[in-house]
Short mmCIF file of C-alpha atoms in Angstrom, two decimals:
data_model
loop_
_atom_site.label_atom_id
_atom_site.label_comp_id
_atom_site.label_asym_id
_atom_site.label_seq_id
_atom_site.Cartn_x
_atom_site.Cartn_y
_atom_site.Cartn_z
CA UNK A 27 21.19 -9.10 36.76
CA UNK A 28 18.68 -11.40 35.77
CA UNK A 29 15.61 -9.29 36.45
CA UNK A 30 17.28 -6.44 34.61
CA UNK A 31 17.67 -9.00 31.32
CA UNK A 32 13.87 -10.47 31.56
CA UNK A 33 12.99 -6.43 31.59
CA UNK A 34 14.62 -5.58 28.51
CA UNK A 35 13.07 -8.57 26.86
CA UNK A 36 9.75 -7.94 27.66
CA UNK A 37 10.53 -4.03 27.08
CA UNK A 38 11.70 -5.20 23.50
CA UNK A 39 8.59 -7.73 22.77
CA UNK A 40 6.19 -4.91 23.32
CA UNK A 41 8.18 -3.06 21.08
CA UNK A 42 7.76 -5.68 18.55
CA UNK A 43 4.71 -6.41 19.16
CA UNK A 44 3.56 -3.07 18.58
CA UNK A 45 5.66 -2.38 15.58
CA UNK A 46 3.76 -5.57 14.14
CA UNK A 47 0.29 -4.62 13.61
CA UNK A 48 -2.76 -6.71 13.30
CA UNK A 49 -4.47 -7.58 10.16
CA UNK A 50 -7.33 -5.17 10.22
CA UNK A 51 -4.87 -2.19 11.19
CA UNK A 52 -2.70 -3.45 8.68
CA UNK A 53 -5.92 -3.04 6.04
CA UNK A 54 -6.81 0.09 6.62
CA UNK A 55 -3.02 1.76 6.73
CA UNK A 56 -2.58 -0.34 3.23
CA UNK A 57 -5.82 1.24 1.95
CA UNK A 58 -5.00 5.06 3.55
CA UNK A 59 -1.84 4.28 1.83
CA UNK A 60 -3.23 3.24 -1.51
CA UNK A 61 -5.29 6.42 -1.74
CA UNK A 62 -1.91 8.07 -1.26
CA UNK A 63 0.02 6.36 -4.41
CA UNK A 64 -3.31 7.25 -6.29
CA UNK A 65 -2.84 10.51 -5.63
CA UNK A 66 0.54 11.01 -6.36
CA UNK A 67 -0.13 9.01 -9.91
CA UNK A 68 -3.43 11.78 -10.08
CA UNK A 69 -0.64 14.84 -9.39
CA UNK A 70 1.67 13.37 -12.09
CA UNK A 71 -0.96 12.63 -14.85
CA UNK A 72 -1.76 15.10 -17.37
CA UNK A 73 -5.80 14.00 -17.54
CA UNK A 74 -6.57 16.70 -20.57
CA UNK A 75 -7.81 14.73 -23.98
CA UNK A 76 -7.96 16.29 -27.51
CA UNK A 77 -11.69 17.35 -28.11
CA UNK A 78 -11.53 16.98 -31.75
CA UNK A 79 -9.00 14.76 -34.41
CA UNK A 80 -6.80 16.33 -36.32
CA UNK A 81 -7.69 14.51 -39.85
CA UNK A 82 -11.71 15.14 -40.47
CA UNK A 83 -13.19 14.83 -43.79
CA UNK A 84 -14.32 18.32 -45.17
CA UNK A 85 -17.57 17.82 -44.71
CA UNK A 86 -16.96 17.46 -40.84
CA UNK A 87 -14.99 20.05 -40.81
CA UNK A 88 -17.50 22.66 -42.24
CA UNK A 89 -19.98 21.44 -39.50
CA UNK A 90 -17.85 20.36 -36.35
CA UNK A 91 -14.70 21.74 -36.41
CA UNK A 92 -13.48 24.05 -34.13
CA UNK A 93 -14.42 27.16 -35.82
CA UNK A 94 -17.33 24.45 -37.70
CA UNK A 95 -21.24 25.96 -38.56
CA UNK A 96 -22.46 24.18 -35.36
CA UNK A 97 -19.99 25.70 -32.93
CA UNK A 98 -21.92 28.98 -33.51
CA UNK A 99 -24.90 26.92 -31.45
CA UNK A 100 -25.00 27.47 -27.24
CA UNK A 101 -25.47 23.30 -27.64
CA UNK A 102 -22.28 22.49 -29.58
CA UNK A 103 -19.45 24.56 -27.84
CA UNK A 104 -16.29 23.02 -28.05
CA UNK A 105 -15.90 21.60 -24.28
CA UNK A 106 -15.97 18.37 -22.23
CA UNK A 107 -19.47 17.69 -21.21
CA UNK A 108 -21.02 19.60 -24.84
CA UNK A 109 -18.68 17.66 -27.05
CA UNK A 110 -19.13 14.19 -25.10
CA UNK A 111 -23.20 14.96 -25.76
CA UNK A 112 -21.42 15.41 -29.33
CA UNK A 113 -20.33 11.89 -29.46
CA UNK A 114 -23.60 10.42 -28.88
CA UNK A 115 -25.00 12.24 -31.67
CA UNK A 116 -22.23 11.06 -33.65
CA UNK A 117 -23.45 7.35 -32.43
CA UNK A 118 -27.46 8.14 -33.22
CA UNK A 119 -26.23 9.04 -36.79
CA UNK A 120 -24.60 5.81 -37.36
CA UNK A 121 -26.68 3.84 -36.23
CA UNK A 122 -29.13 5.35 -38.58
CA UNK A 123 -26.69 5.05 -41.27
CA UNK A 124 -26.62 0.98 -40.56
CA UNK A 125 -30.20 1.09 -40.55
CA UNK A 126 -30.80 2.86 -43.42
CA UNK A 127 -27.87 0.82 -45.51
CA UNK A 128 -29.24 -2.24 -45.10
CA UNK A 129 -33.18 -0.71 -46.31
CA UNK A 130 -30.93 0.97 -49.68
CA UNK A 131 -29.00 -2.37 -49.88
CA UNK A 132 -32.20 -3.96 -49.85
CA UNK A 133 -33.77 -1.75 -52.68
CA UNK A 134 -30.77 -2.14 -54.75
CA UNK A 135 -31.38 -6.18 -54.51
CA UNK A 136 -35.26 -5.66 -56.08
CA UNK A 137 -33.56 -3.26 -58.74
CA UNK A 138 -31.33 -5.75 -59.61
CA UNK A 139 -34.36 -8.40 -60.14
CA UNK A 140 -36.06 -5.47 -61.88
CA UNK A 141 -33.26 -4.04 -63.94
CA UNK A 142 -32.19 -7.28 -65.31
CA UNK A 143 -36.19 -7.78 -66.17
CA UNK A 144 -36.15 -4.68 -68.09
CA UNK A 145 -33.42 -5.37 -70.10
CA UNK A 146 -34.64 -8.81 -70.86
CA UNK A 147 -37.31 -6.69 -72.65
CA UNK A 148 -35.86 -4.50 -74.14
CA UNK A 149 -34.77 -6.67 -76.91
CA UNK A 150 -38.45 -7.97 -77.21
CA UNK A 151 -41.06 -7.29 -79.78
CA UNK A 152 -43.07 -4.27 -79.73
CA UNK A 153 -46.24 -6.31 -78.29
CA UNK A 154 -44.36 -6.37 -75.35
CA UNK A 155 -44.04 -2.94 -75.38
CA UNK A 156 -47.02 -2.01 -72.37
CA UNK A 157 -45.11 -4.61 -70.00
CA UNK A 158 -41.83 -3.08 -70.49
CA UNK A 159 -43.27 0.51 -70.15
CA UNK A 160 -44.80 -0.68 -66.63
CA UNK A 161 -41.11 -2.51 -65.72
CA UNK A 162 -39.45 0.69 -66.65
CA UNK A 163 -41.49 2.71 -64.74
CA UNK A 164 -41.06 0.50 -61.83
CA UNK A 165 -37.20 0.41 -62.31
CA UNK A 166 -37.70 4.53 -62.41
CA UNK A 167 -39.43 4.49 -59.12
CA UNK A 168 -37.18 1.94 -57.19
CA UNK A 169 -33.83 4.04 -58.80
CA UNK A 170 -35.57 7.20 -56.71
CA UNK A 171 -35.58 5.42 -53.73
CA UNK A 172 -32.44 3.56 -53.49
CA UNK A 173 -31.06 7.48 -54.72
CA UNK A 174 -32.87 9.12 -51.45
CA UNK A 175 -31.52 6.02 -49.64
CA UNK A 176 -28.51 5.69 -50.72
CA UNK A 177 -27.41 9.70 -50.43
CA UNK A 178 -29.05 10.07 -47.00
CA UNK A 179 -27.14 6.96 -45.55
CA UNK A 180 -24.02 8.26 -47.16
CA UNK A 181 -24.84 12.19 -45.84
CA UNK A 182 -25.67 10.11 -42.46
CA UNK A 183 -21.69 9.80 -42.63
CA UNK A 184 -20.25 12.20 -43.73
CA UNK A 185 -21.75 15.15 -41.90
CA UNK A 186 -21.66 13.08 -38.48
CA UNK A 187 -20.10 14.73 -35.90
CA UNK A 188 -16.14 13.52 -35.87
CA UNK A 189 -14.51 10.71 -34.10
CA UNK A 190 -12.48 11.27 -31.19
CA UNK A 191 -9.12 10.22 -32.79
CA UNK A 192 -6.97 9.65 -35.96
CA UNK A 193 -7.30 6.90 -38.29
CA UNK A 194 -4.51 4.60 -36.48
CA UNK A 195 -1.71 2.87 -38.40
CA UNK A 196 -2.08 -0.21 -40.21
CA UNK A 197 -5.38 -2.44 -41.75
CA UNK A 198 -8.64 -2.07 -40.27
CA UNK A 199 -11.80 -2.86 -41.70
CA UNK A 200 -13.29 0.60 -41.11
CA UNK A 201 -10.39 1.51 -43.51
CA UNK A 202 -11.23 -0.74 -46.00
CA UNK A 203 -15.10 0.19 -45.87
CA UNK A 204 -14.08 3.95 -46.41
CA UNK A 205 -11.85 2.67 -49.59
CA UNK A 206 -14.85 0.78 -51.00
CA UNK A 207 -17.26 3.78 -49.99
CA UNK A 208 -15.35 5.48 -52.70
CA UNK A 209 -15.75 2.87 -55.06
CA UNK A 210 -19.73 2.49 -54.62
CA UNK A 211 -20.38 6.36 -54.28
CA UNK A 212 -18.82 6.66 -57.88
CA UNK A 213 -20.62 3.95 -59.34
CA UNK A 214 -23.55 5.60 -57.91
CA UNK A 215 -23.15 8.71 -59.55
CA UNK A 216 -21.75 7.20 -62.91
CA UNK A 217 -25.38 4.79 -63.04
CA UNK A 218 -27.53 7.91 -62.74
CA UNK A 219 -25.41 9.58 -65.11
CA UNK A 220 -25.39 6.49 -67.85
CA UNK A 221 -29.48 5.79 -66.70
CA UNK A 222 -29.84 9.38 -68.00
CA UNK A 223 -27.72 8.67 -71.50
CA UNK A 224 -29.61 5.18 -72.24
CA UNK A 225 -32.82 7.08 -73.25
CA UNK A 226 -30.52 8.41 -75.96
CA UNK A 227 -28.05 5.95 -76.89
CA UNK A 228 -29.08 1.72 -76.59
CA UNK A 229 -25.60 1.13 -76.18
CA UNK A 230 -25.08 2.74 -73.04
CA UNK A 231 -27.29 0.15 -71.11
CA UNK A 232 -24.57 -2.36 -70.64
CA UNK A 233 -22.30 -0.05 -69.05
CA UNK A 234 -25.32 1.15 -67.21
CA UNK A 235 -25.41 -1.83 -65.67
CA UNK A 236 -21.91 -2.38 -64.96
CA UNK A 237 -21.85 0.26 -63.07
CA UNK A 238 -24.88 -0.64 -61.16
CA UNK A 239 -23.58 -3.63 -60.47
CA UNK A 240 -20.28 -2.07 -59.37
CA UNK A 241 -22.28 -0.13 -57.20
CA UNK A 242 -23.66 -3.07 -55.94
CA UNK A 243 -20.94 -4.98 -55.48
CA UNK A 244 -18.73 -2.68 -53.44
CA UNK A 245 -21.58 -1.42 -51.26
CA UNK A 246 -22.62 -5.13 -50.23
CA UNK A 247 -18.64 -5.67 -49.76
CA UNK A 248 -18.53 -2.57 -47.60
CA UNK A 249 -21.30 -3.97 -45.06
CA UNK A 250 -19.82 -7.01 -45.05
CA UNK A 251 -15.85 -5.94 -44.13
CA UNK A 252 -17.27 -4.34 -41.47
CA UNK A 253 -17.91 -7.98 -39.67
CA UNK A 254 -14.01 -8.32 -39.24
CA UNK B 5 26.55 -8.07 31.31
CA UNK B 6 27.67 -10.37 28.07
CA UNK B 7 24.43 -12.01 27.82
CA UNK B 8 22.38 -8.25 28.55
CA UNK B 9 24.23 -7.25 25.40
CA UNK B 10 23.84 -10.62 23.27
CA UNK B 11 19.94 -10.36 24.03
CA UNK B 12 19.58 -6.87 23.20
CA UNK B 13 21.78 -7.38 20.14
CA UNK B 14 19.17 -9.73 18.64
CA UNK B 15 16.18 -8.24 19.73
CA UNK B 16 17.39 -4.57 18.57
CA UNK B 17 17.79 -7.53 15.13
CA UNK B 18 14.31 -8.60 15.62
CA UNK B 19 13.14 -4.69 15.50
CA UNK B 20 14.88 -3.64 12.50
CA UNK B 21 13.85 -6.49 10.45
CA UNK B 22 9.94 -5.93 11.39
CA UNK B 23 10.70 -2.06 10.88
CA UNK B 24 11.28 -2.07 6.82
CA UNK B 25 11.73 1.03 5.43
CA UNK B 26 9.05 1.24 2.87
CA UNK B 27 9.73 3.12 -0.53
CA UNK B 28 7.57 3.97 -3.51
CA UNK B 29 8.46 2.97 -6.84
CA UNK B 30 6.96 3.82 -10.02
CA UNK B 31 6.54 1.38 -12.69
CA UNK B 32 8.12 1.30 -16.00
CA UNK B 33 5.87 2.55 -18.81
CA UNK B 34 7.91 0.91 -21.42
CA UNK B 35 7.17 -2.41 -20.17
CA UNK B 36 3.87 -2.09 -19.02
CA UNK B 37 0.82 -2.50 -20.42
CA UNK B 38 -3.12 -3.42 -20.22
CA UNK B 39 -4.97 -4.94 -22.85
CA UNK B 40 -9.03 -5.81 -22.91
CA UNK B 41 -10.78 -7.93 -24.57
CA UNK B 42 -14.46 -7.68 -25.97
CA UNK B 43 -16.82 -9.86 -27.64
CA UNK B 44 -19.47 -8.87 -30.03
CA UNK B 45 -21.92 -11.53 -32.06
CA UNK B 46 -20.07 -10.35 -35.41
CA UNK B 47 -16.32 -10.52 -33.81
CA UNK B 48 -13.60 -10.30 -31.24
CA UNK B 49 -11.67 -7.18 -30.42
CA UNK B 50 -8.73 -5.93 -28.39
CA UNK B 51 -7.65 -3.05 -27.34
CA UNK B 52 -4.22 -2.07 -25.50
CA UNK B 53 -2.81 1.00 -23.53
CA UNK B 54 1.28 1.12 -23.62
CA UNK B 55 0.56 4.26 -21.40
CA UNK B 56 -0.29 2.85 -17.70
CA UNK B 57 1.07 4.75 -14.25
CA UNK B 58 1.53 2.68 -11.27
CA UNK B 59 3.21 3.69 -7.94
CA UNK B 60 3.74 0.33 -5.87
CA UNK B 61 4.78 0.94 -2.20
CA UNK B 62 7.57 -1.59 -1.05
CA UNK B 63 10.97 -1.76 0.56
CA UNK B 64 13.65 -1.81 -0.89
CA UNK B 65 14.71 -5.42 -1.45
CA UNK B 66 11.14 -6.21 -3.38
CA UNK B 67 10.39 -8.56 -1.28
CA UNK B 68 7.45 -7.06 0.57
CA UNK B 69 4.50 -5.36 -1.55
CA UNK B 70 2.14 -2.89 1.22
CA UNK B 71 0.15 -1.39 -1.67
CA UNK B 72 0.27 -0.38 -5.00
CA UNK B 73 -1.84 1.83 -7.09
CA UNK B 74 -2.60 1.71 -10.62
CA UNK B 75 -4.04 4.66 -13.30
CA UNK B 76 -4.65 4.29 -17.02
CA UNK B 77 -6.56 7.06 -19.54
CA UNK B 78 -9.34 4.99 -21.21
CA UNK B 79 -8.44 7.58 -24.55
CA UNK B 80 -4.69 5.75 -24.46
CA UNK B 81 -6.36 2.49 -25.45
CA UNK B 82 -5.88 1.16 -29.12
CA UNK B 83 -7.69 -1.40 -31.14
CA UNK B 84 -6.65 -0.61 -34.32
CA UNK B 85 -9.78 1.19 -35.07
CA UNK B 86 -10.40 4.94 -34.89
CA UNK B 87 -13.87 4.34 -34.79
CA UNK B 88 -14.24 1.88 -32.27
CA UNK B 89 -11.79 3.68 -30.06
CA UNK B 90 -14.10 6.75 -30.30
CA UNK B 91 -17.15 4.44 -29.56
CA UNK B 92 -15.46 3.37 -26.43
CA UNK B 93 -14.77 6.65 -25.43
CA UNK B 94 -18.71 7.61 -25.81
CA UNK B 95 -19.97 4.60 -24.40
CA UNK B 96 -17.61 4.80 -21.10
CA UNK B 97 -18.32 8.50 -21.34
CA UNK B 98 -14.11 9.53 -21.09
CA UNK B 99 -14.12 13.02 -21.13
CA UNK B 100 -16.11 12.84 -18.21
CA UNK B 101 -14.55 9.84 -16.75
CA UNK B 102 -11.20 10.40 -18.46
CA UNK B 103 -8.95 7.94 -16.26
CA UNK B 104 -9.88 3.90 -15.14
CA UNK B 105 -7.91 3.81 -11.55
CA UNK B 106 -7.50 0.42 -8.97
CA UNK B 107 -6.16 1.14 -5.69
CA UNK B 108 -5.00 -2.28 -3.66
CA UNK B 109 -6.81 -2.79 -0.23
CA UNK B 110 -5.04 -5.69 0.52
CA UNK B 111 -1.98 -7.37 -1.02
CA UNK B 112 -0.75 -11.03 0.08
CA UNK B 113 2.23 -12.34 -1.28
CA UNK B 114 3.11 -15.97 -1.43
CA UNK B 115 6.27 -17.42 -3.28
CA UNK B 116 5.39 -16.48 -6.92
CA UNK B 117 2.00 -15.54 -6.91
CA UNK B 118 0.24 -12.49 -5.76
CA UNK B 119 -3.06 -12.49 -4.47
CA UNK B 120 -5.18 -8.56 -3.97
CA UNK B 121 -7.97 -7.27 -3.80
CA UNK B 122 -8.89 -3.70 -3.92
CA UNK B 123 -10.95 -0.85 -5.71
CA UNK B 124 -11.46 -0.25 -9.41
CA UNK B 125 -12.93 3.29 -10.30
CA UNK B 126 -14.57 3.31 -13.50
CA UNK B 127 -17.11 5.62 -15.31
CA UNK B 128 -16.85 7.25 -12.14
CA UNK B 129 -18.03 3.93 -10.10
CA UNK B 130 -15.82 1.91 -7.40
CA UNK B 131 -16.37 -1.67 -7.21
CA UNK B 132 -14.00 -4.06 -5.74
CA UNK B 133 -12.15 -6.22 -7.31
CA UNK B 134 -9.90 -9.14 -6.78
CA UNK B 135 -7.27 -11.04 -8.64
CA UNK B 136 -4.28 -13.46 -8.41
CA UNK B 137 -1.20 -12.38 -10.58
CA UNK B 138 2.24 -14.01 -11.01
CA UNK B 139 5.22 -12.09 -9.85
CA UNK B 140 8.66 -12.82 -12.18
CA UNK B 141 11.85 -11.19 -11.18
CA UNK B 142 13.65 -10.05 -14.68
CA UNK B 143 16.69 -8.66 -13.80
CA UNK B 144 16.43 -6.33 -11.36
CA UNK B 145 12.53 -5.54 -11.95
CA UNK B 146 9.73 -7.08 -10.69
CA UNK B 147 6.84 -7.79 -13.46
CA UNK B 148 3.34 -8.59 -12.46
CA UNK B 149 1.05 -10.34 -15.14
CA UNK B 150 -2.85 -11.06 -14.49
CA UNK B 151 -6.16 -10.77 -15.25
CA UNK B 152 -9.31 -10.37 -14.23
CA UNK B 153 -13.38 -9.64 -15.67
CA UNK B 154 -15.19 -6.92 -14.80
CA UNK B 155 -19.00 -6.23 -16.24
CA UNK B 156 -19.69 -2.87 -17.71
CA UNK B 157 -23.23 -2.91 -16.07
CA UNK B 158 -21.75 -3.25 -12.99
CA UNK B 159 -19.89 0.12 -13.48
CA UNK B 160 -23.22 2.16 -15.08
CA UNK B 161 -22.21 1.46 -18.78
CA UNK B 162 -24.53 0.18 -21.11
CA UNK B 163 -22.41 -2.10 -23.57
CA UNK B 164 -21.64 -0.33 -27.28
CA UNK B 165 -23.57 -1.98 -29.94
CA UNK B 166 -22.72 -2.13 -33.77
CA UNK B 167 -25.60 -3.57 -36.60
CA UNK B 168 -28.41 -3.58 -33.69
CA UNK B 169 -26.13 -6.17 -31.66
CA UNK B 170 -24.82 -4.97 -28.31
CA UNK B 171 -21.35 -6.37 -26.95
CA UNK B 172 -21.35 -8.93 -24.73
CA UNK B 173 -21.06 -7.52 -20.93
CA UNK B 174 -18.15 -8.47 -20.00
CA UNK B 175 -14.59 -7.30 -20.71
CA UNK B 176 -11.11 -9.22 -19.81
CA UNK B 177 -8.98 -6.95 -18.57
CA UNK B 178 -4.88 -8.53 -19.00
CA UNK B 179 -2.22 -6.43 -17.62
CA UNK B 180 1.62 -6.26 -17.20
CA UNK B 181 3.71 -4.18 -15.17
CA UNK B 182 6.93 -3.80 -14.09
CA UNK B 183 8.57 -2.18 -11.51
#
């Protein structure tokens, strides 16, 4: 009787002993059975991502959307690999647009010295009348630049290839730099318009300058937001 | 003949509780999520998926975690900014690499606290990782918090850069699941 009990113990401790594996079995049926829960999550996930957002300024959307200029090109079709080669043209364009912001921000600064210079003068006597031709033809000069500047960063933008999603809900400063790009681009276009009318009228200098300064303003403000 | 059966009572015991039957259970996406954190000269960021799959293979008391896997879609992450969003996806190149996986290689559980280590695919790279997460039982669900660093160089991505200044390279990844 005895015999036949030790033989179903030690019958039963194998048993145990086998059901209880060692640590490096244990590993590598934990990692064969890892690779199966990843591919059950793989089975279950839908893995497909929206190529293009479905808010895109107009400008975008003549270009890059899906039946955009550029999708007529072999190099711009609308799929995975062509439209992730998409984004990093999007990137190379903004980048150039930071670059080429701070070089207009930088040109609006010297025709801010120069401006206010200018209208210093042009209160002045008439013997000062060869300086303030050279200072206006400076300010002339500088006002083409900061134009080609300005509108090239601002075309930089707006004809980039589109981001991947929708604006999301709520503040962002991104948000807030589109909101003062509206404010700077109009300025723009109202002190080229008023530079224009000043030849004609005296009077329309100050507000000439306002809105330079506007333009100023809201363009610095813009670069900075973007810190936050 | 009493003691035969008393001895193979307890052993036949000793069997089924080594035996567990093991079960999967998927985790719940309302309660889960994973966050990361990035660092760039000018500021801070984060940005957090609500949309993470996880299949963790236990029995059915809880008690005993063999393996768990975990998938997220880098596009499901939100940091309040469109544009930075997109920049992630282009830097991490997501349409190519759409999903950031971890699969567990080993899992050791002690009290509270559980300790793993296993592999992270990312960019299309596997690197292993390990971290020690705290285990709360809420109800009748288990929820895992932890965290851990990776470095994007380490998974073949150069780090995004806004104004000329590149992010720093590493990101804290936080996460939260529940089963």
């Amino acid at each position: 009787m005895n015999k036949l009990l030790f033989l179903i113990i030690i019958f039963s401790l194998a048993l145990v002993d086998l059901s209880a594996q060692t640590d490096s079995t244990y590993q590598d049926t934990t990692k064969t059975q890892s690779v199966d829960l990843l591919n059950d999550l793989n089975s279950l996930s839908d893995s497909s991502d929206q190529l293009l957002p479905k808010h895109m300024l107009f400008t975008q959307r003549i270009l890059w959307g899906k039946k955009g200029m550029m999708r007529h090109f072999n190099r711009f079709e609308l799929t995975l690999e062509k439209r992730q080669r998409e984004l990093k043209v999007r990137r190379t364009m903004l980048i150039t647009h930071q670059i080429m912001g701070f070089a207009t921000l930088g040109g609006m600064v010297g025709q801010g010295f120069v401006g206010a210079h200018l209208y210093k003068l042009s209160n002045s006597l008439p013997e000062n009348d060869l300086q303030r031709d050279k200072i206006k033809s400076t300010h002339e000069m500088l006002a083409g630049a900061v134009d080609v500047g300005y509108f090239a960063t601002a075309a930089l933008s707006l004809f980039a290839p589109p981001k991947m999603f929708n604006e999301r809900k709520g503040y962002s400063s991104i948000k807030i730099h589109k909101a003062l790009a509206v404010i700077h681009l109009s300025s723009m276009v109202l002190t080229n318009i008023l530079a224009d009318l000043t030849e004609e009228n005296n009077v329309m200098k100050k507000y000439h300058r306002a809105a330079a300064y506007t333009a100023f303003g809201s363009f610095a403000a813009a670069m900075i937001i973007i810190k936050f | 003949m009493k003691k035969i059966i008393i001895s193979s009572g307890l052993i036949m015991l000793c069997i089924t509780l080594n035996a567990q039957t093991k079960i999967k259970v998927k985790n719940d996406k309302t309660k889960s999520n994973i966050t990361y954190s990035m660092n760039h000269p000018l500021h801070q960021w984060t940005g957090k998926s609500e949309d993470v799959s996880s299949i963790l293979l236990t029995d059915d008391t809880k008690r005993y975690f063999y393996s768990v896997a975990v998938s997220v879609k880098v596009s499901s992450f939100n940091s309040q900014n469109a544009n930075r969003d997109s920049h992630m996806m282009e830097a991490t190149e997501a349409l190519i690499y759409p999903t950031v996986t971890f699969s567990s290689t080993v899992l050791n559980r002690k009290e509270s606290i559980l300790l793993g280590q296993g592999n992270l695919t990312f960019h299309g790279v596997t690197k292993l990782v390990v971290f020690a997460s705290e285990l709360k039982t809420v109800g009748k669900n288990i929820e895992i918090t932890g965290n851990f660093v990776v470095k994007m160089t380490d998974f073949k991505i150069e780090p995004p850069s806004l104004m000329g200044l590149s992010t720093d390279d590493e990101i804290k990844i936080f996460f939260v699941i529940v089963y």
